[in-house]
Short mmCIF file of C-alpha atoms and ligand atoms in Angstrom, two decimals:
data_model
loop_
_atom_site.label_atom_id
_atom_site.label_comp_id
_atom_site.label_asym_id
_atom_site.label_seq_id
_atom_site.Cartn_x
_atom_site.Cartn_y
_atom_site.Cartn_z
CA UNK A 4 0.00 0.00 0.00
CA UNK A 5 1.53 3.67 -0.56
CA UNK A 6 2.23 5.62 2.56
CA UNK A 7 -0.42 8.08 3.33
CA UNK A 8 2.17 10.62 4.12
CA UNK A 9 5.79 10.48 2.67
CA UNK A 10 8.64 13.02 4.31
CA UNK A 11 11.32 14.15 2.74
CA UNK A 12 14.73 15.70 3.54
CA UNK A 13 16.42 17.57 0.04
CA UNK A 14 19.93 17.09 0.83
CA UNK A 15 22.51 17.53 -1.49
CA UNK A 16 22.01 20.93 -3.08
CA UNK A 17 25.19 22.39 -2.56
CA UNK A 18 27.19 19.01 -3.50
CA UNK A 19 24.89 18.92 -6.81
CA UNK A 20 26.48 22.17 -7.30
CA UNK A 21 30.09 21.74 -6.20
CA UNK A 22 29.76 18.98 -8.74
CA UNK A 23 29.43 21.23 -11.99
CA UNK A 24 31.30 24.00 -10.61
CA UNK A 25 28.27 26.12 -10.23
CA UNK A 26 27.81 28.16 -6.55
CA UNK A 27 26.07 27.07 -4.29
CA UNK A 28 22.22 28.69 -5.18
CA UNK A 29 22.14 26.84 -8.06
CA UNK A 30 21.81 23.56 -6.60
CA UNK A 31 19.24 25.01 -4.53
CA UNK A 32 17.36 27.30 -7.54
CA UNK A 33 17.47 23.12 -9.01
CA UNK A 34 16.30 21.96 -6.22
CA UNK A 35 13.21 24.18 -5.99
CA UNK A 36 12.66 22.81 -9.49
CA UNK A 37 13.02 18.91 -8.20
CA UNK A 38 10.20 19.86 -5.47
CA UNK A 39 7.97 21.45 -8.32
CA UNK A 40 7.67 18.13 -9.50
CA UNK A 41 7.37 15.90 -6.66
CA UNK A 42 4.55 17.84 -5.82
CA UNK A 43 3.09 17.38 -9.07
CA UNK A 44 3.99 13.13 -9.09
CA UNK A 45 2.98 12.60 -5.27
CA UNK A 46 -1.06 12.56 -5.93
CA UNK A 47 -0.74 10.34 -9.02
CA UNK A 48 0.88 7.63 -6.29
CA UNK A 49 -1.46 7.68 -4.00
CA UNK A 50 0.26 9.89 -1.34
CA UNK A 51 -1.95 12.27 0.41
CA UNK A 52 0.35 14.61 2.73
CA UNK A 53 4.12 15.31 1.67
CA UNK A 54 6.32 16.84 3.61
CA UNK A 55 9.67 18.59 2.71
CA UNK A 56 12.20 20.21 4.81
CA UNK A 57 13.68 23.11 3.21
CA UNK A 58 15.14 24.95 6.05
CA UNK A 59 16.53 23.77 9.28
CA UNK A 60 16.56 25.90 12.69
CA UNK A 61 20.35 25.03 12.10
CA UNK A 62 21.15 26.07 8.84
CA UNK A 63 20.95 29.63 10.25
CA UNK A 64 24.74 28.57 10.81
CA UNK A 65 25.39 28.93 7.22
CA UNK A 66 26.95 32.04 5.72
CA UNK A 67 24.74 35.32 5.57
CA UNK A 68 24.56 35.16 1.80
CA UNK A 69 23.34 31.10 1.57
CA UNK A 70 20.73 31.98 4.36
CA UNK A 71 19.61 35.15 2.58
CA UNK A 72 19.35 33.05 -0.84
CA UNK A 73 17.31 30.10 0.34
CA UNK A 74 14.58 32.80 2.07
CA UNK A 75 14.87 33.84 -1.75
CA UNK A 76 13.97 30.90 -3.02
CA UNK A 77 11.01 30.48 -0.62
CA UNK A 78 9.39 33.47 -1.70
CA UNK A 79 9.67 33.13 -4.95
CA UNK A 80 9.03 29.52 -4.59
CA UNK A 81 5.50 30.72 -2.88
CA UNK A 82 5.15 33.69 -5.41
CA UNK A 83 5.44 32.01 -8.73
CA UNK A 84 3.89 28.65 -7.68
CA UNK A 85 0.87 29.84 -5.09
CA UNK A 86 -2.07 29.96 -8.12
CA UNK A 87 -0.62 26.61 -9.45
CA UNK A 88 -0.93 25.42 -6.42
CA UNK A 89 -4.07 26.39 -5.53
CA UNK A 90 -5.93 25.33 -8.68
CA UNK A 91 -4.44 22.15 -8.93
CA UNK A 92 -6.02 21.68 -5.25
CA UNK A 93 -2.76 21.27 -3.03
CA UNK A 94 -3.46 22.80 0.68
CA UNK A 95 -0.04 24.48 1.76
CA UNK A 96 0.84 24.01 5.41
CA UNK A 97 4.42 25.48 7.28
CA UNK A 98 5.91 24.19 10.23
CA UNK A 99 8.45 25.75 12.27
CA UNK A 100 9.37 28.46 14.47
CA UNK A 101 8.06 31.75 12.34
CA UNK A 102 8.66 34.49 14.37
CA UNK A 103 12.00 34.74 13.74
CA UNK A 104 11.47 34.72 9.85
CA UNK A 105 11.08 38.21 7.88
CA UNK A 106 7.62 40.30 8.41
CA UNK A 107 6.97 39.81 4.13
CA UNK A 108 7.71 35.89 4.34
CA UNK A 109 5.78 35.30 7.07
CA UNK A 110 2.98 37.39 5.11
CA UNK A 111 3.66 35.16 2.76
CA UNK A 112 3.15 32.41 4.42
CA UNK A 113 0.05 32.76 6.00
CA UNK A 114 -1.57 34.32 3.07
CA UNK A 115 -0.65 30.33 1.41
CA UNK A 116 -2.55 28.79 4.37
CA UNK A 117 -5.13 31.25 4.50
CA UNK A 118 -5.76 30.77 0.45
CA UNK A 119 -5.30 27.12 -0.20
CA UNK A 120 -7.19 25.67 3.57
CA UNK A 121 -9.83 24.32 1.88
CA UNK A 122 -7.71 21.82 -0.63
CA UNK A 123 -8.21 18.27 -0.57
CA UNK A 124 -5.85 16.99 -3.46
CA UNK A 125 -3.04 17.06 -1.84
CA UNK A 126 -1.26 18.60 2.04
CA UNK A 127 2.20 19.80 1.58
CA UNK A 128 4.40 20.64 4.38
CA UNK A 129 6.94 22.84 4.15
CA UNK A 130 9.55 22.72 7.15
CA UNK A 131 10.96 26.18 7.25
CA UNK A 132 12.61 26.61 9.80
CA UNK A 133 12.33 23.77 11.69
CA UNK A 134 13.80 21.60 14.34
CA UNK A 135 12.13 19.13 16.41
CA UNK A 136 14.36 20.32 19.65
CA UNK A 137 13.11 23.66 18.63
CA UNK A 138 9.54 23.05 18.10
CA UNK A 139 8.96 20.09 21.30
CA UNK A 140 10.67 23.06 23.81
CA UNK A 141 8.28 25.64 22.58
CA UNK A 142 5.17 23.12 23.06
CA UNK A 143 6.51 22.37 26.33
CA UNK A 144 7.16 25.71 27.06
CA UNK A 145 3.59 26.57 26.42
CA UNK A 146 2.40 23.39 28.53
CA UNK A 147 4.16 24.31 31.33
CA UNK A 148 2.35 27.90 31.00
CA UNK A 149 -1.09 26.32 31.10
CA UNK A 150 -0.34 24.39 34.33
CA UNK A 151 0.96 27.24 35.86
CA UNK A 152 -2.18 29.47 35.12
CA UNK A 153 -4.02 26.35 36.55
CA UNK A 154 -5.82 25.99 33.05
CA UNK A 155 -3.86 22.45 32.81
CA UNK A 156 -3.76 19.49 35.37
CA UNK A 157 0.05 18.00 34.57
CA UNK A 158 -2.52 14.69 34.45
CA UNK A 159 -3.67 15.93 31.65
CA UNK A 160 -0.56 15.92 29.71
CA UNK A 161 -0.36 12.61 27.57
CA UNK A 162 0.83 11.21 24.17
CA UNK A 163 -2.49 13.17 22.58
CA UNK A 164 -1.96 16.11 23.48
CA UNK A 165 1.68 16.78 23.11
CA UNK A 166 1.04 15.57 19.66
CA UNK A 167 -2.13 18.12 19.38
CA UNK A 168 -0.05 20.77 20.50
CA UNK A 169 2.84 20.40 17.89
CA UNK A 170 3.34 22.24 14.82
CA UNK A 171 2.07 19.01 13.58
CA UNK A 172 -1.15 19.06 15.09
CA UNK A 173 -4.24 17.36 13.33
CA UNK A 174 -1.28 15.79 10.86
CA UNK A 175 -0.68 12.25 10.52
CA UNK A 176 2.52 10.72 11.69
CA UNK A 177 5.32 10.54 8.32
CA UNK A 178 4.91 6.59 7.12
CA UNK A 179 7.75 7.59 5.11
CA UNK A 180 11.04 9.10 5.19
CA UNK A 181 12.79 9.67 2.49
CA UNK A 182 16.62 11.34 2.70
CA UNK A 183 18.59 12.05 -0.47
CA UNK A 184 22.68 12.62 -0.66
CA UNK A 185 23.46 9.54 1.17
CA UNK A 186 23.25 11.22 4.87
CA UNK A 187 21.89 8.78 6.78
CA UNK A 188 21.09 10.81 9.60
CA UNK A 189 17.67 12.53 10.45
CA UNK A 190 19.18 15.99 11.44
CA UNK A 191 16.74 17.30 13.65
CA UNK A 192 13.87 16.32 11.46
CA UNK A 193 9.83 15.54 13.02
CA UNK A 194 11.77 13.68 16.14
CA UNK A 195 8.01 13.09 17.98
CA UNK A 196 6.67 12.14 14.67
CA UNK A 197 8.80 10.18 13.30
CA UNK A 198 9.06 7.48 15.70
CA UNK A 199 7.53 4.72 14.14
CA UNK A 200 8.31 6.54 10.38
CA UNK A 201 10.02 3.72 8.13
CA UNK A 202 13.23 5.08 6.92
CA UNK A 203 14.83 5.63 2.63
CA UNK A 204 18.27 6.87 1.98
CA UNK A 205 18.95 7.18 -1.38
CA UNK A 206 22.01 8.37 -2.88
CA UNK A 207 20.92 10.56 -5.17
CA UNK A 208 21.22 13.92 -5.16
CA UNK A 209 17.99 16.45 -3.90
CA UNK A 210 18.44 18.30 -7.70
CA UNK A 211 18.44 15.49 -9.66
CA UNK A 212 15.33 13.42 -7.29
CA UNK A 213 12.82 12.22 -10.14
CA UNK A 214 9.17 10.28 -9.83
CA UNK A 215 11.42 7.06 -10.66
CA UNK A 216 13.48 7.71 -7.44
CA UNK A 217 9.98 8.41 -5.68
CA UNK A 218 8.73 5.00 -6.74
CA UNK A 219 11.95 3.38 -6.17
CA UNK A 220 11.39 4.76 -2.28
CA UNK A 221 7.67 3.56 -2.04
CA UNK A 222 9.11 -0.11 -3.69
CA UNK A 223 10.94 -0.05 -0.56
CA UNK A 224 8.74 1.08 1.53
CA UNK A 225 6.22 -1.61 0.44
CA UNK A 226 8.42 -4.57 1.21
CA UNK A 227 8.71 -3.11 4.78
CA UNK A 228 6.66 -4.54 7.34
CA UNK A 229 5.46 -2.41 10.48
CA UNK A 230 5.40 -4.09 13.44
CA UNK A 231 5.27 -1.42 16.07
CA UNK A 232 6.58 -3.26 18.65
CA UNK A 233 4.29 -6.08 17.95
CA UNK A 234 5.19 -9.49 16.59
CA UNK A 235 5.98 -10.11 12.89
CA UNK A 236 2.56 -10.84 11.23
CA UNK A 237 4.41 -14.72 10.02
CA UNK A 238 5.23 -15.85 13.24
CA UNK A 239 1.80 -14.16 14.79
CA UNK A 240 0.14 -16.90 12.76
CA UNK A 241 2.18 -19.55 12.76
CA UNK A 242 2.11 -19.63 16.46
C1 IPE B 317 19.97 20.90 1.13
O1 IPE B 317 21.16 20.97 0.43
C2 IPE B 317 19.30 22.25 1.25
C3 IPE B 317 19.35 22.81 2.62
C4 IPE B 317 19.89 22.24 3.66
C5 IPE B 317 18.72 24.09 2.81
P1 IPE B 317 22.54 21.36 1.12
O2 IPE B 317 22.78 22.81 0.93
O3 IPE B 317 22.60 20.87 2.52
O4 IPE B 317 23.54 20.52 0.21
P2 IPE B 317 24.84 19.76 0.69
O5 IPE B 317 24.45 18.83 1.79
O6 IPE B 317 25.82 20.80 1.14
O7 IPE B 317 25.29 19.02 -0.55
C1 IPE B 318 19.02 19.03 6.63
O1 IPE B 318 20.11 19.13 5.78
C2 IPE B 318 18.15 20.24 6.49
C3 IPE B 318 17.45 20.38 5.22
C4 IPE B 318 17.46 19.53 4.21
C5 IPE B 318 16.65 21.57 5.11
P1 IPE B 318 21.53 19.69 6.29
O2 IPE B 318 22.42 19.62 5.12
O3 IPE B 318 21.35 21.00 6.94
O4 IPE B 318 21.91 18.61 7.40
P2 IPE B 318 23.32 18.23 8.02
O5 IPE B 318 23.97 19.51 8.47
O6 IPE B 318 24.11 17.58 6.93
O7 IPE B 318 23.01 17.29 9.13
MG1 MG B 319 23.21 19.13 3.38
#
């Protein structure tokens, strides 16, 4: 069966580059075009929510001219695509910590939510900005503040409703991570989500990530079997 929701983490951008002797934004201006088309593949294979990670709460640690290209590309990623998006039916969603992002992107941002909410084709995810330390100490944070205004009892506080008060919240779990470049690491990446997530790394490069690499990833994923702690559905039977 195709995962519901597929994850995905572009690496390799800047390698894709080094590769051709290009800088840097190139691999990640061909990047932006590998994600224009995943998004257009992912209904066609039965996957309902995809989500990408296009900017960590890490990469901040990246010179001042990389960071100030990739919040480039995100605007005009959201600028030129938005009406494509919207009539083809894709609901835009953006995790992350947002208050530290630029007044015009984060206009930008919610103006995508606000437009596409009532889409059905497809949810994408974009993780800008984004760490799962980042995001779990600012829902704790917030926690903690309801307890202490008594609006809370610490009882209260199980697996539910940390999950409802994530970025994530209302979002199924990722049945499918994907990682491209060979890292085989998840880098900060949907930590609370992604703990029963079934894991691809592909070699391939983020820029050069086509459907057949997509379909190689859900092969794989469809040999996998979930047990979830459980016992392995063979043995159940046979025993
Ligand atoms: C992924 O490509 C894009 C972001 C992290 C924003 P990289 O820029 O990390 O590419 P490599 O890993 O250096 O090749
Ligand atoms: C992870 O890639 C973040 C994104 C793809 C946005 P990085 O390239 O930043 O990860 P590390 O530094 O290799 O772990
Ligand atoms: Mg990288």
């Amino acid at each position: 069966m195709a995962p519901a929701h597929v994850a995905i983490i572009m690496d390799g951008n800047g390698r894709w580059a080094k590769a051709r002797g290009l800088p840097r934004v190139m691999g990640h201006r061909a990047g932006v075009e590998a994600l224009r088309q995943v998004v257009r593949d992912a209904p066609g294979l039965g996957i309902e929510w995809l989500t990408v990670y296009a900017f960590s709460s890490e990469n901040w640690a990246r010179p001042q001219g990389e960071v100030a290209d990739l919040m480039g590309l995100l605007k005009l990623f959201i600028r030129r695509d938005l009406a494509e998006l919207h009539r083809n039916g894709v609901r835009i969603r953006i995790i992350g910590e947002r208050t530290a992002l630029a007044p015009d992107i984060r206009a930008l941002l919610d103006d995508a939510e606000v437009l596409t909410a009532g889409n059905r084709s497809l949810n994408l995810v974009i993780a800008f900005n984004y760490g799962a330390r980042e995001e779990i100490t600012r829902t704790l944070r917030h926690l903690a503040t309801e307890v202490a205004a008594g609006r809370l009892a610490p009882e209260a506080i199980d697996e539910a409703l940390i999950s409802r008060s994530l970025d994530t919240a209302g979002m199924p779990d990722p049945d499918l991570v994907i990682r491209t470049s060979g890292e085989m690491r998840l880098s900060n990446f949907l930590t609370w989500q992604c703990a029963y997530s079934e894991l691809v790394f592909l070699p391939v490069l983020w820029p050069d990530f086509s459907k057949t690499h997509l379909e190689d990833a859900l092969a794989s994923f469809a040999g996998r079997e979930r047990r979830y702690g459980g016992r392995p559905a063979a043995r159940e039977a046979a025993s």
